[in-house]
Structures are given as structure tokens and as C-alpha cells.
PDB file of C-alpha atoms in Angstrom:
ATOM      1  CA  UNK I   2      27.946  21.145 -13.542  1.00 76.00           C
ATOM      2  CA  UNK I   3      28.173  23.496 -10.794  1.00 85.00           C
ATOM      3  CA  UNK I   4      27.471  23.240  -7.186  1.00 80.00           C
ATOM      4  CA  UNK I   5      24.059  24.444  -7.576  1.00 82.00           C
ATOM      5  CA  UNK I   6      23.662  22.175  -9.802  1.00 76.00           C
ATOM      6  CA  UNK I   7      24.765  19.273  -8.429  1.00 75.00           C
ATOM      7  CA  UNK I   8      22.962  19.889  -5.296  1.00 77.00           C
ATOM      8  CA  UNK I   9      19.504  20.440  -7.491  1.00 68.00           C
ATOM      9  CA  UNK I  10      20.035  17.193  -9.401  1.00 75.00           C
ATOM     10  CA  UNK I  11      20.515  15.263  -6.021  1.00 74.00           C
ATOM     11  CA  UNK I  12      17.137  16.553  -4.496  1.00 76.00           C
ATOM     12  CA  UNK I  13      15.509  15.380  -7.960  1.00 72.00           C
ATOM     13  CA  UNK I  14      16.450  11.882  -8.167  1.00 68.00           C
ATOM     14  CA  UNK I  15      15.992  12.190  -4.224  1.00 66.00           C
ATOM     15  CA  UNK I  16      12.569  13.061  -4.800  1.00 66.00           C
ATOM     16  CA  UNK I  17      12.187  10.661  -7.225  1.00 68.00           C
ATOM     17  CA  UNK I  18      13.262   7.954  -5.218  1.00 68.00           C
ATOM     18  CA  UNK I  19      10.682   8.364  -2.916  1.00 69.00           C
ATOM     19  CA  UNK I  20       7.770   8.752  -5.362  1.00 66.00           C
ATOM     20  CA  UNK I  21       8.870   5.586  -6.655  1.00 62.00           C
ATOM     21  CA  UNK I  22       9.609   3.791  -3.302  1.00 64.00           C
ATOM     22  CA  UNK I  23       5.629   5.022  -2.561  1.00 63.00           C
ATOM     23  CA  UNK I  24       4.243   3.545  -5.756  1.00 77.00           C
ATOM     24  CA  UNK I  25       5.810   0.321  -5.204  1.00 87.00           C
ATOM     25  CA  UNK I  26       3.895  -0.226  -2.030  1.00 92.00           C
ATOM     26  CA  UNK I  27       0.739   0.927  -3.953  1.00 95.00           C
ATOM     27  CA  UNK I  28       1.091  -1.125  -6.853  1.00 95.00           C
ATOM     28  CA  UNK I  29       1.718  -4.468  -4.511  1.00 95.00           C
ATOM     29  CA  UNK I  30      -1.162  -3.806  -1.934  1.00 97.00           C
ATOM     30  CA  UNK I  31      -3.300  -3.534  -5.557  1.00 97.00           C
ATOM     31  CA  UNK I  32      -1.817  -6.311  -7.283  1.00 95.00           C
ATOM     32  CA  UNK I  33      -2.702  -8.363  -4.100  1.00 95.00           C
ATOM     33  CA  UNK I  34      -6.403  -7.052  -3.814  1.00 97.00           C
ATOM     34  CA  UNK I  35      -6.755  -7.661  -7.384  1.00 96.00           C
ATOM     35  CA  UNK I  36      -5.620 -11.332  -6.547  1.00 94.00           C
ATOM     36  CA  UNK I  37      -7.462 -12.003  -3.404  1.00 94.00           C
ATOM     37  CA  UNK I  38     -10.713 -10.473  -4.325  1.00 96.00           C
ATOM     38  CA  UNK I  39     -11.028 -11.064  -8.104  1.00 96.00           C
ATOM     39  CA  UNK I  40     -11.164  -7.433  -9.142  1.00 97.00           C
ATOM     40  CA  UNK I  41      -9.297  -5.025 -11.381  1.00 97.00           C
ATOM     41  CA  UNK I  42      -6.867  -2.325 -10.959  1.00 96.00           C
ATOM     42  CA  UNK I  43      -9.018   0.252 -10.966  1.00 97.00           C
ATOM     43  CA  UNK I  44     -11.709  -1.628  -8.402  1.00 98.00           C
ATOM     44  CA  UNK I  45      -8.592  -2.549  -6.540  1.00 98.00           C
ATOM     45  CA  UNK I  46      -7.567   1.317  -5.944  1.00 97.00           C
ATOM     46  CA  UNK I  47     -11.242   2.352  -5.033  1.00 98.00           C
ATOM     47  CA  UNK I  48     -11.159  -0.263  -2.683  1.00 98.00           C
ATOM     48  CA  UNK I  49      -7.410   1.093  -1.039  1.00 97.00           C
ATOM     49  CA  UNK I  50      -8.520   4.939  -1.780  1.00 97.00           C
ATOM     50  CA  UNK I  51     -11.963   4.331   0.574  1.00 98.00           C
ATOM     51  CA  UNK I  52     -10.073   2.520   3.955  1.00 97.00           C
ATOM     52  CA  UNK I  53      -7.718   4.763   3.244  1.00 97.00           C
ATOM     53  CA  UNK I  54     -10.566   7.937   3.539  1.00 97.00           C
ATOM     54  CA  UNK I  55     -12.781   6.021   5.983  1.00 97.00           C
ATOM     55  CA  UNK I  56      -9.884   5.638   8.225  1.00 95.00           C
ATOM     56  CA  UNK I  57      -8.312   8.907   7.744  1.00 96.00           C
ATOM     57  CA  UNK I  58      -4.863   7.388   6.909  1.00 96.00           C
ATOM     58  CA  UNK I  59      -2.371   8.592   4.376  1.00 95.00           C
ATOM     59  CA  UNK I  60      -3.103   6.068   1.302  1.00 95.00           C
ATOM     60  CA  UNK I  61       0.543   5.056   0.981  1.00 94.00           C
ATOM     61  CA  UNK I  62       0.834   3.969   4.630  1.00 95.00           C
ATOM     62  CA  UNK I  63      -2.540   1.867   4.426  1.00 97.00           C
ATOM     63  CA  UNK I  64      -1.195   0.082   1.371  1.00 97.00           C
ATOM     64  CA  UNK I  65       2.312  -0.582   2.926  1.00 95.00           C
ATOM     65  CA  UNK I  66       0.655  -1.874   5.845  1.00 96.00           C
ATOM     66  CA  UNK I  67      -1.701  -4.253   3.288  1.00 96.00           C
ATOM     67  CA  UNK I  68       1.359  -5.673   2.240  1.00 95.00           C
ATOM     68  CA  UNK I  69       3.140  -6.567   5.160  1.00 93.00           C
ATOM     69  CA  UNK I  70      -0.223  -8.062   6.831  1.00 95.00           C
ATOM     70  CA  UNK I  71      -1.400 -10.006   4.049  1.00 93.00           C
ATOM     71  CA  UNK I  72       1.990 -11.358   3.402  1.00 90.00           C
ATOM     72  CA  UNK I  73       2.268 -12.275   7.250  1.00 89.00           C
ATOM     73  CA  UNK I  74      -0.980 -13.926   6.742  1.00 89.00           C
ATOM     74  CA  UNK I  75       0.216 -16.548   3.998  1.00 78.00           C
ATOM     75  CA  UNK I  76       2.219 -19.420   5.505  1.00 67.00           C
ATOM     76  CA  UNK I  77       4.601 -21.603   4.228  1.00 60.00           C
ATOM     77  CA  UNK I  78       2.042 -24.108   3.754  1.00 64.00           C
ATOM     78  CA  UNK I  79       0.490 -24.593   0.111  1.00 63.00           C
ATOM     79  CA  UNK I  80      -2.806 -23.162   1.014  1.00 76.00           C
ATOM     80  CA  UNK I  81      -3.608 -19.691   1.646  1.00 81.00           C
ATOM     81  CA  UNK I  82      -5.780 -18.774   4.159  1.00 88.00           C
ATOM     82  CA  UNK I  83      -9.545 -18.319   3.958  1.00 90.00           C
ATOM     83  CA  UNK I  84     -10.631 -14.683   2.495  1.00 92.00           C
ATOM     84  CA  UNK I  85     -12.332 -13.962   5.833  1.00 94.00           C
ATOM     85  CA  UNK I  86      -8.820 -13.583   7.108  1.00 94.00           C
ATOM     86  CA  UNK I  87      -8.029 -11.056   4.589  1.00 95.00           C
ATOM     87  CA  UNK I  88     -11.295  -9.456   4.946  1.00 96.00           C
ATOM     88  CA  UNK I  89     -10.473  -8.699   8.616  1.00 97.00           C
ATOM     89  CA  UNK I  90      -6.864  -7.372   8.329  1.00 96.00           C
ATOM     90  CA  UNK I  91      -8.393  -5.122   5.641  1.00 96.00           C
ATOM     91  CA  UNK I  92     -11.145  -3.870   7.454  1.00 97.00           C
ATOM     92  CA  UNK I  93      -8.641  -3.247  10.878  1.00 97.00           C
ATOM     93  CA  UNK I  94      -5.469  -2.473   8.954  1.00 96.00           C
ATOM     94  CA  UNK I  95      -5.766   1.081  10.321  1.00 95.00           C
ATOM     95  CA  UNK I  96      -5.017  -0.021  13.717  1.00 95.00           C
ATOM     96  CA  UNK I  97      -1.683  -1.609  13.414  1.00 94.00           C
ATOM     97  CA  UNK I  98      -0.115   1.499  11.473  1.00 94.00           C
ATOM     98  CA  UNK I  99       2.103   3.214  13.204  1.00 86.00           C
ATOM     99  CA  UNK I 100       2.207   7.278  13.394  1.00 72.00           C
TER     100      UNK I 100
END
């Protein structure tokens, strides 16, 4: 391969990196609103595509920001907490991302 080469294949799988690295955080903040709320994948991106419109946040940063908060929220203790704690980090997760 040549230089130019090279240097194109590195941006691709650079690229690629991050479109994975994005989906990950997706897939997790749905796999946990399909868990805490009973609903299915595609309920479970409806419900991440609307806070994410209704709060004018980039979708990927609202559902990396699901995941951290919701995993804060479960302790070490066998019980999760009640849904009304979930409900409220979801409603306010806008206001703990960072920009």
C-alpha cells in the first residue's frame, strides 16, 4: 500500500471506531430502558430519540449519560431502586451532560 493509502485506511477504521464506540452507548442506555420499563427495542429508542429532541441534546450524549446515571443509581445491595428513581434521572438527564 502506499502512503495515501495507508493514511485513508487509518481514517476508516478511525471512523469506524467511533461509530461503533457511539452505538455501544446507544445499545446499553436501550437495553437498560427495555429492562427498567418493560418495553422493546424499538419503544426503547422512541423513548431515547424524544428526551433526546425535547431536550435538544445530541442522542448519543443523552444515552451515554443514561448509562452512567442509571448505573450510579444501582447499589451494591440486591435490590434496585424504585422506578421513580429512574423516572427522574430520565426526565433531568439533560442537566448533568456536559457541553
Amino acid at each position: 500500500l502506499t502512503a495515501n493509502e495507508n493514511a485513508h485506511e487509518e481514517r476508516v477504521g478511525a471512523a469506524i471506531e467511533k461509530i461503533t464506540a457511539s452505538r455501544a452507548g446507544i445499545e446499553q442506555a436501550k437495553g437498560m430502558l427495555r429492562a427498567i420499563y418493560g418495553i422493546d427495542d424499538d419503544a426503547a429508542f422512541e423513548l431515547l430519540r424524544w428526551r433526546s429532541q425535547t431536550a435538544n441534546v445530541k442522542l448519543r450524549e443523552l444515552a451515554e449519560q443514561i448509562v452512567n446515571d442509571f448505573s450510579g443509581a444501582s447499589t451494591k445491595e440486591s435490590s434496585l431502586p424504585d422506578r421513580s428513581v429512574y423516572d427522574h434521572l430520565l426526565m433531568t438527564v439533560h442537566s448533568r451532560i456536559r457541553r
